[in-house]
Amino acid sequence: MTVATALMPIPGLIDPVPVARPLAPRADGRVELIGMSKDAIRNALETEGLEAKQAKLRAKQLWHWIYNRGVSDFAAMTDIAKVQQPWFAERFVISRPEVIEAQVSSDGTRKWLLRTHDGNDYEMVFIPDADRGTLCVSSQVGCTLNCTFCHTGTMRLVRNLESSEIVGQVMLARDALSEWPSRPEGRMLTNIVMMGMGEPLYNFNNVRDALKIVMDGDGLGLSKRRITLSTSGVVPMMARAGAEIGVNLAVSLHSVRKEIRDEIVPLNRKYGIEQLLEACAAYPGANNARRITFEYVMLKDKNDSDADARELVRLIRKYDLPAKVNLIPFNPWPGAAYECSAPERIRAFSNIVFEAGISAPVRTPRGRDIDAACGQLKTASERQRKPREAVVAPA
Ligand code: SAH
Ligand code: SF4
């Protein structure tokens, strides 16, 4: 058994210390409005000197312009008097993440390389399908959890994304797809998955605050049924995720055997499979109409045998889980120690699960040619100087 020492902690065994980051002041002293709740905007306006009733009205108007119309220039806000607009512009700003690079895959998948104001890079991916469009949103720059098959897990530097940076990804996608004003029908961006870089439940507050804004009916208006949060199994935060966010849950299971899951998802040494499945059984809102998705990456000769498939079925039955299984062909990256299971192996695995009455589709890899597929996201951020407030992965 591996023992954690002060010098060599087991990855995932020590929770990263989420260093409190006060909303970083911009160089020009203005305050970013994206990512603030309606109440926070109202408070900010009061702090700047508006009286309570005015602040409430203005907050409502700002919210509409920002999240319904996609406006980022106060001068375009026609229900705010022209003479008053500069008052806002001097104090506040409505911005977007900086785009460093935008790529389009031969299958239509798009990937953006984005940069935070303090010089950290992260990625966002949009996956268009015939009947929907899914935005894959990042929650952290890098990830502390070091799953051995995941490229993001090899990034050394980790910093939580602020709620403004998480909402900012959705705003940017709406800009890119020309989807303003917000409308309930005919959108290209219909679904959001928190499946980009990072472990969303290690950045709980910011992810929750951001998703609340994304779900607000007066603004971006995405239904919680169209949002999925994926976790590698941060068990103590799962109940809160259900209660305070209430979106669909996906769990990166990837193996049903302790020795293997300990190896490939090191967080398993802290929260084991049984504990994880108990938390899934208790997840509020999970039922047959809203199933929990179990993600299962297909790694050749590691987790892909018929016996593994049968054990997966046994566990799902044992915990009586309303589940579907998403089989993800392993996406390679430079230096990865794994190979993807052969297509016939994946089919055989899928059939065993399917024949037990559990849906087990194989996820078609998307955007592999631009390294946008699951587990391929990695940026050059780690080469940059460590920002003062960064959360650092246990080395
Ligand atoms: N940290 C969260 C959210 C990231 S989701 C989580 O792990 O759930 C990204 C999904 O892609 C996860 O299920 C992850 O395990 C999977 N993944 C990671 N690397 C992969 C790879 N190389 N090939 C296929 N899937 C991978
Ligand atoms: Fe982190 Fe998820 Fe990658 Fe694991 S699979 S290293 S939890 S992003």
XYZ file of C-alpha atoms and ligand atoms in Angstrom:
429
model
C 0.000 0.000 0.000
C 1.223 3.486 -0.785
C 1.591 5.664 2.269
C 1.220 9.422 2.131
C 4.175 11.256 3.583
C 4.742 14.967 3.927
C 7.028 14.804 0.922
C 4.958 12.524 -1.245
C 1.256 12.812 -0.619
C -0.974 10.434 -2.530
C -2.658 12.464 -5.244
C -6.222 13.143 -4.278
C -5.726 12.091 -0.681
C -5.276 15.626 0.499
C -7.965 18.070 -0.450
C -6.509 21.091 -2.153
C -6.789 24.101 0.086
C -9.167 26.421 -1.700
C -7.415 29.682 -1.070
C -9.931 32.462 -0.702
C -9.544 34.739 -3.662
C -11.165 38.091 -3.181
C -12.636 39.235 -6.487
C -9.329 40.241 -8.003
C -9.319 43.960 -8.581
C -8.691 44.944 -12.153
C -5.786 47.177 -12.957
C -8.240 49.995 -13.783
C -10.104 49.559 -10.473
C -13.433 48.738 -12.132
C -15.561 45.855 -10.887
C -16.540 42.909 -13.112
C -20.315 42.385 -13.175
C -20.279 38.977 -14.882
C -20.520 36.229 -12.296
C -22.264 38.364 -9.659
C -25.737 37.409 -8.497
C -28.543 39.939 -8.967
C -28.328 40.775 -5.263
C -24.585 41.215 -5.450
C -25.015 43.662 -8.333
C -27.578 45.595 -6.311
C -25.226 45.730 -3.326
C -22.360 46.863 -5.516
C -24.499 49.690 -6.886
C -25.482 50.728 -3.372
C -21.865 50.644 -2.255
C -21.083 53.015 -5.098
C -23.748 55.406 -3.816
C -27.093 54.598 -5.488
C -30.021 54.684 -3.105
C -31.731 51.346 -2.443
C -34.693 51.660 -4.811
C -32.575 52.939 -7.672
C -30.031 50.190 -7.089
C -32.738 47.545 -7.277
C -34.150 48.893 -10.525
C -30.734 49.348 -12.127
C -29.627 45.855 -11.082
C -32.681 44.433 -12.809
C -31.987 46.420 -15.963
C -28.302 45.492 -15.993
C -29.182 41.817 -15.548
C -31.466 41.930 -18.549
C -28.899 43.645 -20.780
C -26.084 41.387 -19.686
C -27.749 37.989 -19.685
C -30.679 38.410 -22.011
C -29.226 40.665 -24.651
C -25.524 39.873 -24.365
C -24.634 43.561 -24.180
C -21.268 44.492 -22.707
C -21.282 48.215 -23.430
C -23.208 50.481 -21.065
C -23.750 52.928 -23.932
C -26.044 50.362 -25.595
C -28.373 50.200 -22.579
C -31.164 52.363 -23.873
C -33.235 52.442 -20.679
C -30.349 54.024 -18.799
C -30.163 57.750 -19.539
C -27.233 58.789 -21.731
C -25.893 61.126 -19.056
C -25.921 58.301 -16.518
C -24.160 55.688 -18.633
C -20.618 57.007 -17.951
C -21.271 56.667 -14.196
C -21.608 52.911 -14.723
C -18.765 52.634 -17.204
C -16.349 54.334 -14.805
C -17.097 51.870 -12.028
C -18.051 48.613 -13.664
C -17.145 46.417 -16.554
C -18.845 43.532 -18.378
C -16.182 41.434 -20.007
C -15.445 38.066 -21.575
C -12.537 35.676 -21.126
C -9.692 36.588 -23.471
C -9.587 34.273 -26.501
C -6.051 33.172 -27.322
C -6.970 30.678 -30.009
C -10.121 29.250 -31.589
C -10.017 25.983 -33.532
C -12.599 24.046 -35.507
C -12.432 20.266 -35.929
C -13.290 18.464 -39.149
C -16.407 17.173 -37.325
C -17.573 20.686 -36.427
C -16.427 20.586 -32.793
C -14.934 23.898 -31.706
C -12.285 24.495 -29.071
C -11.248 27.787 -27.533
C -8.074 28.478 -25.622
C -8.911 31.144 -23.058
C -6.785 33.223 -20.712
C -7.635 34.562 -17.254
C -6.725 38.134 -16.290
C -3.772 36.767 -14.308
C -2.377 34.798 -17.217
C -3.684 31.252 -16.714
C -4.906 29.339 -19.733
C -7.885 27.020 -19.873
C -10.122 25.522 -22.535
C -13.746 25.306 -23.565
C -15.280 23.023 -26.200
C -18.538 23.217 -28.175
C -19.931 20.009 -29.658
C -22.701 20.494 -32.221
C -25.104 17.638 -32.929
C -28.157 17.372 -35.136
C -30.619 17.891 -32.301
C -28.538 19.751 -29.722
C -25.337 21.649 -29.029
C -23.298 20.932 -25.941
C -20.849 23.307 -24.332
C -18.148 21.599 -22.304
C -17.149 24.057 -19.593
C -14.006 24.089 -17.436
C -14.124 24.614 -13.677
C -10.398 24.835 -12.930
C -7.129 25.583 -14.673
C -5.638 22.082 -14.506
C -6.786 19.510 -11.944
C -5.311 18.257 -8.681
C -6.622 14.749 -9.051
C -4.105 13.201 -11.443
C -6.205 10.441 -12.977
C -3.596 8.503 -14.893
C -5.460 8.416 -18.222
C -6.309 12.128 -18.288
C -4.128 14.773 -19.879
C -5.559 17.568 -17.723
C -4.446 15.632 -14.647
C -0.827 16.017 -15.718
C -0.938 19.803 -15.377
C 1.090 20.889 -12.412
C -0.517 24.214 -11.759
C -4.076 24.411 -10.604
C -6.236 27.396 -9.906
C -9.953 27.497 -9.349
C -11.853 29.457 -11.959
C -13.928 32.297 -10.552
C -17.658 32.287 -11.154
C -17.143 35.134 -13.649
C -14.741 32.933 -15.588
C -17.182 30.021 -15.599
C -20.199 32.102 -16.658
C -17.858 33.923 -19.051
C -17.391 30.707 -21.024
C -21.123 30.452 -21.648
C -21.314 34.142 -22.594
C -18.471 33.733 -25.038
C -20.087 30.693 -26.648
C -23.332 32.621 -27.051
C -21.366 35.451 -28.703
C -19.615 33.016 -31.041
C -22.902 31.366 -32.020
C -24.714 34.722 -32.378
C -27.341 33.600 -29.893
C -28.411 36.936 -28.473
C -30.960 37.847 -27.353
C -31.594 34.770 -25.211
C -34.587 32.875 -26.511
C -36.119 29.665 -25.336
C -36.309 27.985 -28.725
C -34.106 27.332 -31.717
C -30.835 27.694 -29.860
C -27.673 25.939 -30.974
C -26.299 25.949 -27.442
C -28.833 23.747 -25.670
C -26.801 21.791 -23.115
C -23.946 22.411 -20.724
C -21.648 19.798 -19.280
C -19.168 20.599 -16.522
C -16.715 18.199 -18.133
C -13.891 20.462 -19.217
C -10.724 20.963 -17.237
C -10.864 20.456 -13.499
C -12.934 18.824 -10.782
C -16.074 20.947 -10.327
C -16.736 19.700 -6.793
C -13.317 20.979 -5.697
C -14.487 24.440 -6.723
C -17.974 24.073 -5.349
C -18.977 27.635 -4.482
C -17.854 29.166 -7.749
C -19.421 26.397 -9.827
C -22.685 26.675 -7.890
C -22.810 30.466 -8.184
C -22.010 30.314 -11.892
C -24.603 27.638 -12.662
C -27.266 29.561 -10.720
C -26.680 32.465 -13.077
C -26.748 30.188 -16.119
C -30.073 28.706 -14.932
C -31.729 32.033 -14.055
C -34.947 32.294 -16.022
C -34.583 36.072 -16.554
C -31.234 35.613 -18.211
C -29.444 32.768 -19.920
C -32.318 30.521 -18.914
C -30.846 27.047 -19.341
C -32.889 24.404 -17.580
C -31.181 22.346 -14.886
C -32.252 19.309 -16.856
C -29.914 20.356 -19.630
C -26.906 20.813 -17.391
C -24.713 17.941 -16.227
C -22.004 18.106 -13.622
C -19.342 15.433 -13.788
C -17.326 14.428 -10.751
C -14.581 11.902 -10.281
C -16.178 11.106 -6.916
C -15.804 13.884 -4.359
C -18.273 12.098 -2.101
C -18.669 14.704 0.687
C -19.785 17.353 -1.806
C -22.288 15.278 -3.755
C -25.272 15.817 -1.476
C -24.665 19.569 -1.506
C -24.373 19.520 -5.283
C -27.788 17.907 -5.436
C -29.375 20.233 -2.919
C -27.791 23.535 -3.935
C -27.319 23.128 -7.683
C -29.717 20.329 -8.619
C -28.334 19.573 -12.062
C -27.867 16.118 -13.598
C -25.043 14.100 -12.147
C -22.358 12.210 -14.019
C -19.810 10.144 -12.154
C -16.435 9.129 -13.555
C -16.447 5.540 -12.361
C -14.029 3.955 -14.851
C -13.497 0.781 -12.848
C -15.423 -1.458 -10.484
C -12.343 -2.962 -8.820
C -10.582 -1.288 -5.947
C -6.998 -2.022 -7.061
C -7.649 -0.698 -10.552
C -9.684 2.342 -9.566
C -7.098 3.194 -6.896
C -4.568 3.293 -9.684
C -6.435 5.129 -12.428
C -8.603 7.467 -10.308
C -6.381 8.056 -7.249
C -9.214 9.818 -5.398
C -10.600 6.297 -4.934
C -8.059 5.747 -2.159
C -9.906 8.386 -0.215
C -13.510 7.739 -1.228
C -13.973 4.134 -2.291
C -16.381 2.648 -4.809
C -19.026 1.554 -2.287
C -19.033 4.960 -0.593
C -19.318 6.626 -3.976
C -22.256 4.463 -5.040
C -24.022 5.110 -1.736
C -23.698 8.835 -2.385
C -25.135 8.275 -5.855
C -28.100 6.376 -4.402
C -28.743 9.335 -2.110
C -28.383 11.970 -4.840
C -31.497 14.145 -4.713
C -33.570 14.187 -7.852
C -32.136 11.023 -9.364
C -34.933 8.821 -10.658
C -35.730 6.802 -13.741
C -36.534 9.922 -15.716
C -33.301 11.610 -14.591
C -30.644 8.984 -14.412
C -27.142 9.235 -13.084
C -24.592 8.791 -15.846
C -21.644 6.557 -15.088
C -18.719 7.442 -17.282
C -16.459 4.541 -18.065
C -13.317 5.070 -20.127
C -12.381 1.946 -22.080
C -8.758 1.072 -21.378
C -7.341 -1.986 -23.092
C -6.720 -4.895 -20.674
C -7.299 -2.642 -17.671
C -11.008 -2.335 -17.022
C -12.675 -3.745 -20.132
C -13.310 -7.475 -19.508
C -16.675 -9.251 -19.562
C -16.234 -9.831 -15.829
C -15.821 -6.077 -15.315
C -19.041 -5.451 -17.210
C -20.902 -8.017 -15.094
C -19.522 -6.523 -11.885
C -20.677 -3.089 -13.040
C -24.186 -4.450 -13.536
C -24.095 -6.142 -10.142
C -23.130 -2.924 -8.375
C -25.742 -0.820 -10.157
C -28.381 -3.360 -9.125
C -27.080 -3.681 -5.587
C -27.475 0.043 -4.987
C -30.668 0.173 -7.022
C -29.343 3.088 -9.025
C -31.307 4.813 -11.772
C -28.264 4.659 -14.028
C -27.039 4.820 -17.558
C -23.506 3.962 -18.528
C -21.535 6.069 -20.956
C -18.664 4.118 -22.475
C -15.900 6.491 -23.550
C -13.273 5.153 -25.940
C -9.938 6.240 -24.461
C -8.627 9.322 -26.237
C -4.866 9.201 -26.588
C -2.472 12.023 -25.755
C 1.327 12.240 -26.007
C 2.963 10.076 -23.360
C -0.213 8.339 -22.183
C 0.419 4.886 -20.753
C -2.845 3.364 -22.033
C -4.412 2.137 -25.207
C -8.055 2.236 -26.161
C -9.917 -1.087 -26.039
C -10.639 -2.652 -29.425
C -14.043 -1.761 -30.918
C -15.306 -5.358 -30.583
C -14.295 -5.386 -26.882
C -16.203 -2.156 -26.317
C -19.224 -3.641 -28.102
C -19.082 -6.825 -26.026
C -18.868 -4.779 -22.807
C -21.738 -2.569 -23.906
C -23.875 -5.603 -24.792
C -23.492 -7.179 -21.349
C -24.593 -3.970 -19.640
C -27.367 -3.398 -22.159
C -28.722 -6.911 -21.825
C -29.075 -6.312 -18.098
C -31.515 -3.529 -18.977
C -29.121 -0.632 -18.489
C -28.490 1.738 -21.360
C -24.801 1.702 -22.318
C -24.090 3.806 -25.407
C -20.554 4.232 -26.671
C -19.637 7.898 -26.837
C -18.402 8.915 -30.270
C -15.140 10.754 -29.824
C -15.484 14.333 -31.024
C -12.808 16.837 -31.938
C -9.899 14.416 -31.603
C -8.015 16.149 -34.440
C -7.819 19.374 -32.421
C -7.263 17.630 -29.048
C -10.721 18.647 -27.897
C -11.999 15.178 -26.970
C -12.570 13.958 -23.383
C -9.352 13.926 -21.423
C -7.256 15.659 -24.069
C -7.491 19.160 -22.643
C -4.228 20.562 -21.427
C -2.795 24.050 -21.722
C 0.656 25.530 -21.421
C -0.311 27.339 -18.179
C 1.954 25.152 -16.118
C 4.947 26.667 -17.813
C 4.063 30.089 -16.578
C 5.099 31.687 -13.370
C 2.949 30.531 -10.470
C 0.516 33.306 -9.622
C 0.517 34.308 -6.000
C -2.969 33.049 -5.219
C -2.738 29.771 -7.077
C -3.989 26.566 -5.533
C -1.186 24.084 -6.003
C -1.725 20.386 -6.464
C -0.171 18.146 -3.862
C 3.155 17.565 -5.627
N -13.016 16.071 -13.323
C -14.320 15.680 -13.682
C -14.798 16.420 -14.899
C -13.989 16.135 -16.158
S -15.037 15.246 -17.195
C -14.386 14.196 -13.862
O -13.341 13.567 -13.924
O -15.482 13.665 -13.895
C -14.065 14.547 -18.354
C -14.428 13.093 -18.565
O -13.514 12.550 -19.512
C -14.269 12.280 -17.285
O -15.185 11.237 -17.219
C -12.887 11.757 -17.482
O -12.632 10.673 -16.646
C -12.870 11.425 -18.934
N -11.522 11.314 -19.481
C -10.380 11.809 -18.975
N -9.333 11.484 -19.759
C -9.825 10.768 -20.786
C -9.244 10.195 -21.955
N -7.944 10.302 -22.206
N -10.058 9.545 -22.813
C -11.383 9.484 -22.586
N -11.993 10.034 -21.526
C -11.227 10.666 -20.621
Fe -9.211 15.716 -13.011
Fe -11.368 14.615 -14.110
Fe -8.986 14.538 -15.389
Fe -9.388 13.079 -13.183
S -10.452 12.851 -15.164
S -7.577 14.339 -13.631
S -10.697 14.406 -11.987
S -10.202 16.360 -14.935
